[in-house]
Amino acid sequence: MTHGTTPTIVSVEAILVDLPTIRAHQLAMATMQRQTLVIVRLRCSDGIEGLGEATTIGGLSYGDESPEGIKLTIDTYLAPALANEDATNVHAAMARLGKVARGNRFAKSALETALLDAQAKRLGVPLSTLLGGAVRPALPALWTLASGDTTRDIEEAERLLGERRHDTFKLKIGRRALREDVAHVAAIKRALGDRARVTVDVNQAWNEAEAATGIAMLEAAGVDLIEQPTPREQRTALARLAARFVVPIMADEAVCGPEDAMELARLGAADVFALKIAKAGGIFGMLRTAAVGDAAGIALYGGTMLEGSIGTIAAAHGFCTLPQLAWGTELFGPLLLKDDIVVERPTYRDFMLHLPRGPGLGLALDEDKLAHYRRDRS
Ligand code: MUC
Ligand code: MG
């Protein structure tokens, strides 16, 4: 409930935006030729507008929420619940959304970002300041090699190393036969040597026996980190693999919020947690997940759903406040997109993503680009 001149939420718009990628991006579960962003514009009675983003990978092939479903959920259930509510109280607004909708973490994350962006703009501070302050002004950001071709991936890595843009490369495997995948990774690691770290993401594609074989070979090839080798539900399999190998095992799909983090920590199922604001239902859920990881002595990593600039910078404001972030981030989403819908694209230099310094997210929409790329353009 609101009092006196407290700014209220006037409207919430969810917009589907289709952006082309710079090249095909091949993952175990999908090949992306474009990315669909769900952009949220939250307008307040004091004229302030907050932006948010919910983005997933390959329709419904990665998570439980699709872009179209996220828009429907926001339009039908979440936006009406926020109408005329206090725009300055993010926790109260999110609690209200928790009452009208279970789950739907991606949609809720976009709305939480928009509320935080608006409130930080209102206070005239960067979003990270509203969260308590950044402990690092920039974040290490890796790049994912996923063209589907080993030679092309090596050329891409060499170019990005030369430009001092990325010095860690994540390879998406689990799509081809295990030995083919391992040969691909080993060839890239051999070519890059000690000049770059190489990690792999299997996106749940292996069973436990395949994973045991694959991880042994990847460890021998010098791979630095193995992400989500087995299905997310199979936590004890992940625990056995984590106990068996020296190379760190990272949970991604298996760890969404703090409850998952507790259970994985109890089982000793992961050495590293991949944090994502979308999986956790927002920045605050991500911070709570991180706190469980901290308490359990689990290293942290800033993950992505391959969001565009708005979702990426929202995550960056959260990640830069974490006490530890031992494995850096993969916040390269905007670089995978050919074009953008913000006026000033995020800055990547010296292997880092540098945070904008303006109030809120520090981003402004490019209205012409938005009009051009929105799915419902007339
Ligand atoms: C994932 O599963 O980690 C992150 C980078 C990338 O290429 O895909 C993702 C999603
Ligand atoms: Mg992953």
Tab-separated table of C-alpha atoms and ligand atoms in Angstrom:
chain	number	residue	atom	x	y	z
A	1	MET	CA	0.000	0.000	0.000
A	2	THR	CA	1.197	3.494	-0.719
A	3	HIS	CA	1.032	6.761	1.159
A	4	GLY	CA	1.126	10.428	0.187
A	5	THR	CA	3.492	11.085	-2.648
A	6	THR	CA	5.205	7.699	-2.713
A	7	PRO	CA	5.784	6.838	-6.378
A	8	THR	CA	3.655	3.959	-7.616
A	9	ILE	CA	3.931	1.487	-10.480
A	10	VAL	CA	1.889	2.744	-13.407
A	11	SER	CA	2.500	0.102	-16.075
A	12	VAL	CA	4.621	-2.900	-16.944
A	13	GLU	CA	5.302	-3.843	-20.564
A	14	ALA	CA	6.960	-7.101	-21.669
A	15	ILE	CA	8.430	-6.948	-25.174
A	16	LEU	CA	9.796	-9.861	-27.230
A	17	VAL	CA	12.940	-8.788	-29.076
A	18	ASP	CA	14.653	-11.005	-31.662
A	19	LEU	CA	18.313	-10.240	-32.310
A	20	PRO	CA	20.615	-12.049	-34.759
A	21	THR	CA	23.782	-13.699	-33.394
A	22	ILE	CA	27.215	-13.032	-34.930
A	23	ARG	CA	27.505	-16.745	-35.781
A	24	ALA	CA	25.646	-19.967	-35.090
A	25	HIS	CA	26.100	-20.965	-31.415
A	26	GLN	CA	25.989	-24.759	-30.959
A	27	LEU	CA	25.083	-26.161	-27.566
A	28	ALA	CA	24.204	-29.728	-26.530
A	29	MET	CA	20.486	-28.930	-26.581
A	30	ALA	CA	20.118	-26.315	-29.323
A	31	THR	CA	21.838	-24.391	-32.105
A	32	MET	CA	21.137	-20.692	-31.842
A	33	GLN	CA	21.000	-18.462	-34.924
A	34	ARG	CA	19.328	-15.656	-33.027
A	35	GLN	CA	18.471	-14.804	-29.454
A	36	THR	CA	15.089	-13.746	-28.106
A	37	LEU	CA	15.098	-11.287	-25.220
A	38	VAL	CA	12.056	-10.472	-23.112
A	39	ILE	CA	12.525	-6.810	-22.236
A	40	VAL	CA	10.526	-5.310	-19.371
A	41	ARG	CA	9.702	-1.594	-19.152
A	42	LEU	CA	8.269	-0.602	-15.800
A	43	ARG	CA	6.855	2.918	-15.656
A	44	CYS	CA	6.343	4.752	-12.376
A	45	SER	CA	4.140	7.684	-11.363
A	46	ASP	CA	7.193	9.942	-10.828
A	47	GLY	CA	8.177	9.509	-14.483
A	48	ILE	CA	10.991	7.096	-13.747
A	49	GLU	CA	11.251	3.994	-15.916
A	50	GLY	CA	13.001	0.766	-14.923
A	51	LEU	CA	14.345	-1.818	-17.381
A	52	GLY	CA	14.676	-5.554	-16.936
A	53	GLU	CA	15.303	-8.622	-19.049
A	54	ALA	CA	14.359	-12.289	-18.997
A	55	THR	CA	16.197	-14.404	-21.509
A	56	THR	CA	16.632	-18.109	-21.993
A	57	ILE	CA	18.310	-20.396	-24.513
A	58	GLY	CA	16.665	-22.213	-27.414
A	59	GLY	CA	12.983	-21.749	-26.586
A	60	LEU	CA	12.146	-24.413	-24.000
A	61	SER	CA	15.229	-26.566	-24.597
A	62	TYR	CA	17.225	-25.141	-21.649
A	63	GLY	CA	14.782	-24.181	-18.910
A	64	ASP	CA	11.146	-24.418	-17.858
A	65	GLU	CA	10.227	-20.974	-19.166
A	66	SER	CA	10.069	-19.891	-22.826
A	67	PRO	CA	10.246	-16.258	-24.003
A	68	GLU	CA	6.610	-16.384	-25.143
A	69	GLY	CA	5.536	-17.957	-21.843
A	70	ILE	CA	7.443	-15.351	-19.854
A	71	LYS	CA	5.639	-12.552	-21.703
A	72	LEU	CA	2.270	-14.229	-21.151
A	73	THR	CA	2.989	-14.700	-17.435
A	74	ILE	CA	3.996	-11.073	-17.001
A	75	ASP	CA	1.093	-9.658	-19.038
A	76	THR	CA	-1.580	-11.873	-17.482
A	77	TYR	CA	-0.510	-12.381	-13.869
A	78	LEU	CA	2.501	-10.392	-12.712
A	79	ALA	CA	1.958	-6.928	-14.213
A	80	PRO	CA	-1.637	-6.656	-12.857
A	81	ALA	CA	-0.363	-7.606	-9.371
A	82	LEU	CA	2.083	-4.706	-9.445
A	83	ALA	CA	-0.356	-2.039	-10.661
A	84	ASN	CA	-0.546	0.945	-8.265
A	85	GLU	CA	1.888	-0.676	-5.801
A	86	ASP	CA	4.717	1.241	-4.090
A	87	ALA	CA	7.482	1.526	-6.689
A	88	THR	CA	10.154	2.179	-4.069
A	89	ASN	CA	9.814	-1.074	-2.078
A	90	VAL	CA	11.366	-3.856	-4.138
A	91	HIS	CA	11.078	-6.546	-1.445
A	92	ALA	CA	7.361	-5.824	-0.867
A	93	ALA	CA	6.666	-5.910	-4.616
A	94	MET	CA	8.518	-9.218	-5.028
A	95	ALA	CA	6.688	-10.734	-2.055
A	96	ARG	CA	3.432	-9.828	-3.780
A	97	LEU	CA	4.588	-11.582	-6.955
A	98	GLY	CA	5.517	-14.600	-4.844
A	99	LYS	CA	1.885	-14.795	-3.724
A	100	VAL	CA	0.332	-14.611	-7.196
A	101	ALA	CA	2.786	-16.949	-8.927
A	102	ARG	CA	4.872	-19.937	-7.917
A	103	GLY	CA	8.103	-20.567	-9.794
A	104	ASN	CA	8.465	-18.457	-12.941
A	105	ARG	CA	11.859	-17.298	-11.777
A	106	PHE	CA	12.998	-15.850	-15.107
A	107	ALA	CA	9.909	-13.625	-15.347
A	108	LYS	CA	10.280	-12.544	-11.708
A	109	SER	CA	13.972	-11.801	-12.210
A	110	ALA	CA	13.186	-9.393	-15.069
A	111	LEU	CA	10.636	-7.555	-12.918
A	112	GLU	CA	12.988	-7.377	-9.931
A	113	THR	CA	15.693	-5.905	-12.154
A	114	ALA	CA	13.259	-3.281	-13.479
A	115	LEU	CA	12.189	-2.338	-9.941
A	116	LEU	CA	15.819	-2.074	-8.804
A	117	ASP	CA	16.820	-0.072	-11.881
A	118	ALA	CA	13.975	2.385	-11.256
A	119	GLN	CA	14.738	2.749	-7.540
A	120	ALA	CA	18.493	3.211	-8.094
A	121	LYS	CA	17.746	5.872	-10.742
A	122	ARG	CA	15.389	7.548	-8.277
A	123	LEU	CA	18.187	7.636	-5.686
A	124	GLY	CA	20.726	8.710	-8.337
A	125	VAL	CA	23.097	5.806	-7.665
A	126	PRO	CA	24.357	2.793	-9.641
A	127	LEU	CA	22.424	-0.395	-8.936
A	128	SER	CA	25.487	-1.967	-7.271
A	129	THR	CA	25.510	0.927	-4.772
A	130	LEU	CA	21.869	0.219	-3.902
A	131	LEU	CA	22.940	-3.401	-3.279
A	132	GLY	CA	25.562	-2.276	-0.768
A	133	GLY	CA	28.468	-1.463	-3.034
A	134	ALA	CA	30.759	-3.030	-5.623
A	135	VAL	CA	33.930	-4.691	-4.352
A	136	ARG	CA	35.295	-4.839	-7.918
A	137	PRO	CA	34.771	-2.263	-10.717
A	138	ALA	CA	35.094	-4.851	-13.504
A	139	LEU	CA	34.506	-8.578	-13.919
A	140	PRO	CA	36.593	-11.186	-15.736
A	141	ALA	CA	34.473	-12.424	-18.655
A	142	LEU	CA	35.205	-15.586	-20.622
A	143	TRP	CA	34.058	-16.407	-24.155
A	144	THR	CA	32.281	-19.518	-25.348
A	145	LEU	CA	33.679	-21.217	-28.455
A	146	ALA	CA	30.705	-22.955	-30.063
A	147	SER	CA	30.939	-22.552	-33.830
A	148	GLY	CA	30.842	-26.325	-34.205
A	149	ASP	CA	34.213	-26.379	-35.994
A	150	THR	CA	37.558	-26.976	-34.247
A	151	THR	CA	39.748	-24.932	-36.638
A	152	ARG	CA	37.319	-22.037	-36.606
A	153	ASP	CA	37.142	-22.152	-32.796
A	154	ILE	CA	40.960	-22.010	-32.536
A	155	GLU	CA	41.102	-19.031	-34.918
A	156	GLU	CA	38.382	-17.291	-32.929
A	157	ALA	CA	40.235	-17.885	-29.641
A	158	GLU	CA	43.557	-16.648	-31.087
A	159	ARG	CA	41.920	-13.465	-32.346
A	160	LEU	CA	40.220	-12.751	-29.000
A	161	LEU	CA	43.415	-13.455	-27.055
A	162	GLY	CA	45.289	-11.112	-29.403
A	163	GLU	CA	42.685	-8.388	-28.849
A	164	ARG	CA	43.030	-8.933	-25.070
A	165	ARG	CA	39.272	-9.481	-24.950
A	166	HIS	CA	39.160	-12.990	-23.425
A	167	ASP	CA	41.763	-15.335	-21.937
A	168	THR	CA	39.396	-18.077	-20.781
A	169	PHE	CA	37.351	-20.150	-23.202
A	170	LYS	CA	34.380	-22.363	-22.469
A	171	LEU	CA	33.641	-25.148	-24.933
A	172	LYS	CA	30.117	-26.464	-25.307
A	173	ILE	CA	30.149	-30.235	-25.679
A	174	GLY	CA	27.761	-33.173	-25.248
A	175	ARG	CA	26.266	-32.983	-28.713
A	176	ARG	CA	28.623	-35.299	-30.570
A	177	ALA	CA	30.040	-38.719	-29.648
A	178	LEU	CA	32.107	-38.507	-26.484
A	179	ARG	CA	35.457	-39.250	-28.123
A	180	GLU	CA	34.827	-36.695	-30.876
A	181	ASP	CA	33.977	-34.096	-28.257
A	182	VAL	CA	37.117	-34.876	-26.242
A	183	ALA	CA	39.320	-34.742	-29.372
A	184	HIS	CA	37.832	-31.314	-30.187
A	185	VAL	CA	38.558	-29.985	-26.694
A	186	ALA	CA	42.060	-31.484	-26.552
A	187	ALA	CA	42.977	-29.933	-29.937
A	188	ILE	CA	41.894	-26.487	-28.739
A	189	LYS	CA	43.716	-26.829	-25.404
A	190	ARG	CA	46.875	-27.986	-27.234
A	191	ALA	CA	46.732	-25.003	-29.588
A	192	LEU	CA	46.231	-22.465	-26.778
A	193	GLY	CA	48.521	-24.079	-24.191
A	194	ASP	CA	49.142	-22.069	-21.045
A	195	ARG	CA	48.042	-18.853	-22.732
A	196	ALA	CA	44.397	-19.539	-21.937
A	197	ARG	CA	42.194	-21.425	-19.510
A	198	VAL	CA	39.822	-23.909	-21.119
A	199	THR	CA	36.589	-25.087	-19.497
A	200	VAL	CA	33.796	-27.318	-20.800
A	201	ASP	CA	30.024	-27.264	-20.371
A	202	VAL	CA	28.268	-30.568	-21.076
A	203	ASN	CA	24.785	-29.154	-20.351
A	204	GLN	CA	23.619	-32.437	-18.692
A	205	ALA	CA	24.221	-34.541	-21.806
A	206	TRP	CA	26.174	-37.458	-20.272
A	207	ASN	CA	25.141	-40.310	-18.008
A	208	GLU	CA	27.384	-41.051	-15.044
A	209	ALA	CA	29.483	-43.722	-16.817
A	210	GLU	CA	30.035	-41.495	-19.851
A	211	ALA	CA	30.913	-38.637	-17.551
A	212	ALA	CA	33.507	-40.742	-15.683
A	213	THR	CA	35.173	-41.651	-18.996
A	214	GLY	CA	34.892	-38.160	-20.437
A	215	ILE	CA	36.113	-36.298	-17.376
A	216	ALA	CA	39.169	-38.592	-17.032
A	217	MET	CA	40.155	-37.762	-20.623
A	218	LEU	CA	39.416	-34.045	-20.262
A	219	GLU	CA	41.419	-33.870	-17.054
A	220	ALA	CA	44.375	-35.495	-18.842
A	221	ALA	CA	44.011	-32.945	-21.662
A	222	GLY	CA	44.435	-30.086	-19.153
A	223	VAL	CA	40.865	-28.800	-18.962
A	224	ASP	CA	40.391	-26.481	-15.966
A	225	LEU	CA	36.705	-26.923	-15.086
A	226	ILE	CA	33.847	-29.319	-15.951
A	227	GLU	CA	30.335	-27.822	-15.954
A	228	GLN	CA	27.159	-29.851	-15.351
A	229	PRO	CA	28.205	-33.156	-16.962
A	230	THR	CA	25.092	-35.106	-15.873
A	231	PRO	CA	21.325	-34.402	-15.621
A	232	ARG	CA	20.392	-31.814	-13.012
A	233	GLU	CA	18.177	-34.198	-11.017
A	234	GLN	CA	21.026	-36.696	-10.528
A	235	ARG	CA	22.736	-35.002	-7.613
A	236	THR	CA	24.347	-38.075	-6.115
A	237	ALA	CA	25.921	-38.898	-9.500
A	238	LEU	CA	27.411	-35.393	-9.510
A	239	ALA	CA	28.646	-35.958	-5.950
A	240	ARG	CA	30.373	-39.220	-6.906
A	241	LEU	CA	32.060	-37.501	-9.871
A	242	ALA	CA	33.148	-34.552	-7.710
A	243	ALA	CA	34.706	-36.981	-5.219
A	244	ARG	CA	36.408	-39.002	-7.935
A	245	PHE	CA	38.242	-36.290	-9.876
A	246	VAL	CA	40.680	-33.519	-9.025
A	247	VAL	CA	39.472	-31.210	-11.822
A	248	PRO	CA	36.721	-29.022	-10.290
A	249	ILE	CA	33.105	-29.870	-11.112
A	250	MET	CA	30.671	-26.971	-11.463
A	251	ALA	CA	26.908	-27.229	-10.952
A	252	ASP	CA	24.821	-25.077	-13.308
A	253	GLU	CA	21.362	-26.443	-14.123
A	254	ALA	CA	21.399	-28.289	-10.732
A	255	VAL	CA	21.713	-25.088	-8.708
A	256	CYS	CA	18.996	-22.489	-9.150
A	257	GLY	CA	18.307	-21.026	-5.727
A	258	PRO	CA	19.537	-21.284	-2.131
A	259	GLU	CA	17.592	-24.512	-1.469
A	260	ASP	CA	19.427	-26.313	-4.299
A	261	ALA	CA	22.691	-24.849	-3.031
A	262	MET	CA	22.037	-26.262	0.464
A	263	GLU	CA	21.330	-29.737	-0.881
A	264	LEU	CA	24.358	-29.784	-3.227
A	265	ALA	CA	26.585	-28.534	-0.409
A	266	ARG	CA	25.247	-31.235	1.922
A	267	LEU	CA	25.998	-33.913	-0.695
A	268	GLY	CA	29.390	-32.466	-1.592
A	269	ALA	CA	28.120	-32.537	-5.172
A	270	ALA	CA	30.022	-29.555	-6.601
A	271	ASP	CA	33.273	-27.628	-6.191
A	272	VAL	CA	31.846	-24.549	-7.926
A	273	PHE	CA	28.351	-23.010	-8.273
A	274	ALA	CA	27.325	-21.189	-11.465
A	275	LEU	CA	25.152	-18.305	-10.269
A	276	LYS	CA	22.546	-16.759	-12.573
A	277	ILE	CA	20.019	-14.095	-11.674
A	278	ALA	CA	17.361	-15.693	-13.918
A	279	LYS	CA	17.684	-19.166	-12.343
A	280	ALA	CA	17.484	-17.636	-8.864
A	281	GLY	CA	14.445	-15.426	-9.592
A	282	GLY	CA	16.473	-12.232	-9.394
A	283	ILE	CA	19.573	-10.576	-7.996
A	284	PHE	CA	18.549	-11.085	-4.360
A	285	GLY	CA	17.898	-14.801	-4.932
A	286	MET	CA	21.314	-15.037	-6.606
A	287	LEU	CA	22.951	-13.324	-3.618
A	288	ARG	CA	21.235	-15.746	-1.212
A	289	THR	CA	22.464	-18.691	-3.315
A	290	ALA	CA	25.974	-17.260	-3.220
A	291	ALA	CA	25.789	-16.928	0.557
A	292	VAL	CA	25.083	-20.658	0.893
A	293	GLY	CA	28.051	-21.378	-1.370
A	294	ASP	CA	30.243	-19.122	0.765
A	295	ALA	CA	29.144	-20.833	3.954
A	296	ALA	CA	29.925	-24.247	2.453
A	297	GLY	CA	33.310	-23.221	1.060
A	298	ILE	CA	32.151	-23.635	-2.545
A	299	ALA	CA	33.775	-21.414	-5.165
A	300	LEU	CA	31.508	-19.103	-7.163
A	301	TYR	CA	31.137	-18.261	-10.845
A	302	GLY	CA	28.987	-15.629	-12.541
A	303	GLY	CA	26.865	-17.421	-15.142
A	304	THR	CA	24.738	-16.211	-18.048
A	305	MET	CA	21.607	-17.222	-19.917
A	306	LEU	CA	23.137	-15.415	-22.909
A	307	GLU	CA	21.197	-12.294	-22.064
A	308	GLY	CA	21.572	-9.074	-24.001
A	309	SER	CA	22.985	-5.906	-22.456
A	310	ILE	CA	20.206	-5.265	-19.923
A	311	GLY	CA	20.204	-8.748	-18.375
A	312	THR	CA	23.989	-8.960	-18.541
A	313	ILE	CA	24.566	-5.639	-16.809
A	314	ALA	CA	21.917	-6.467	-14.189
A	315	ALA	CA	23.833	-9.654	-13.338
A	316	ALA	CA	27.107	-7.717	-13.367
A	317	HIS	CA	25.812	-5.256	-10.747
A	318	GLY	CA	24.999	-8.239	-8.536
A	319	PHE	CA	28.210	-10.194	-9.177
A	320	CYS	CA	30.445	-7.192	-8.477
A	321	THR	CA	29.143	-7.064	-4.888
A	322	LEU	CA	30.051	-10.705	-4.061
A	323	PRO	CA	32.812	-11.199	-1.482
A	324	GLN	CA	34.332	-14.015	-3.569
A	325	LEU	CA	33.972	-14.845	-7.238
A	326	ALA	CA	36.873	-17.261	-7.677
A	327	TRP	CA	35.999	-18.398	-11.219
A	328	GLY	CA	35.087	-15.012	-12.711
A	329	THR	CA	32.120	-14.753	-15.079
A	330	GLU	CA	30.828	-15.685	-18.513
A	331	LEU	CA	28.991	-12.397	-19.022
A	332	PHE	CA	29.702	-12.172	-22.753
A	333	GLY	CA	26.064	-12.294	-23.995
A	334	PRO	CA	25.991	-8.851	-25.669
A	335	LEU	CA	29.097	-9.765	-27.690
A	336	LEU	CA	27.310	-12.748	-29.244
A	337	LEU	CA	24.637	-10.433	-30.652
A	338	LYS	CA	25.083	-8.584	-33.937
A	339	ASP	CA	23.192	-5.552	-32.737
A	340	ASP	CA	21.791	-4.095	-29.541
A	341	ILE	CA	18.796	-2.188	-28.231
A	342	VAL	CA	20.721	0.028	-25.804
A	343	VAL	CA	22.399	3.304	-26.756
A	344	GLU	CA	25.823	2.492	-25.315
A	345	ARG	CA	26.867	-1.140	-25.501
A	346	PRO	CA	28.776	-2.616	-22.518
A	347	THR	CA	32.558	-2.149	-22.492
A	348	TYR	CA	34.858	-5.180	-22.696
A	349	ARG	CA	38.586	-4.598	-22.435
A	350	ASP	CA	41.639	-6.274	-20.910
A	351	PHE	CA	39.694	-9.513	-20.415
A	352	MET	CA	37.089	-7.753	-18.290
A	353	LEU	CA	33.550	-6.417	-18.511
A	354	HIS	CA	33.567	-2.856	-17.128
A	355	LEU	CA	30.426	-1.723	-15.346
A	356	PRO	CA	28.597	1.419	-16.477
A	357	ARG	CA	28.729	4.181	-13.853
A	358	GLY	CA	25.413	5.939	-14.411
A	359	PRO	CA	22.401	5.626	-12.105
A	360	GLY	CA	20.496	2.347	-12.041
A	361	LEU	CA	21.751	-0.191	-14.547
A	362	GLY	CA	23.491	2.696	-16.315
A	363	LEU	CA	21.830	1.825	-19.636
A	364	ALA	CA	19.395	3.647	-21.920
A	365	LEU	CA	17.140	2.062	-24.533
A	366	ASP	CA	17.716	2.899	-28.182
A	367	GLU	CA	14.086	3.425	-29.162
A	368	ASP	CA	14.704	3.062	-32.916
A	369	LYS	CA	16.537	-0.233	-32.486
A	370	LEU	CA	13.851	-1.485	-30.120
A	371	ALA	CA	11.142	-0.574	-32.652
A	372	HIS	CA	13.120	-2.385	-35.355
A	373	TYR	CA	13.776	-5.637	-33.498
A	374	ARG	CA	10.581	-6.075	-31.471
A	375	ARG	CA	8.614	-9.089	-32.667
A	376	ASP	CA	5.305	-7.211	-32.778
A	377	ARG	CA	6.605	-4.328	-34.930
A	378	SER	CA	3.991	-3.163	-37.414
B	1	MUC	C1	25.037	-22.432	-19.879
B	1	MUC	O1	24.517	-23.532	-19.807
B	1	MUC	O2	25.959	-22.202	-19.133
B	1	MUC	C2	26.478	-19.912	-21.045
B	1	MUC	C3	27.380	-19.678	-22.018
B	1	MUC	C4	26.930	-20.290	-23.195
B	1	MUC	O3	27.466	-20.317	-24.291
B	1	MUC	O4	25.743	-20.908	-22.928
B	1	MUC	C5	25.431	-20.673	-21.609
B	1	MUC	C6	24.470	-21.405	-20.829
B	2	MG	MG	25.990	-24.139	-18.208
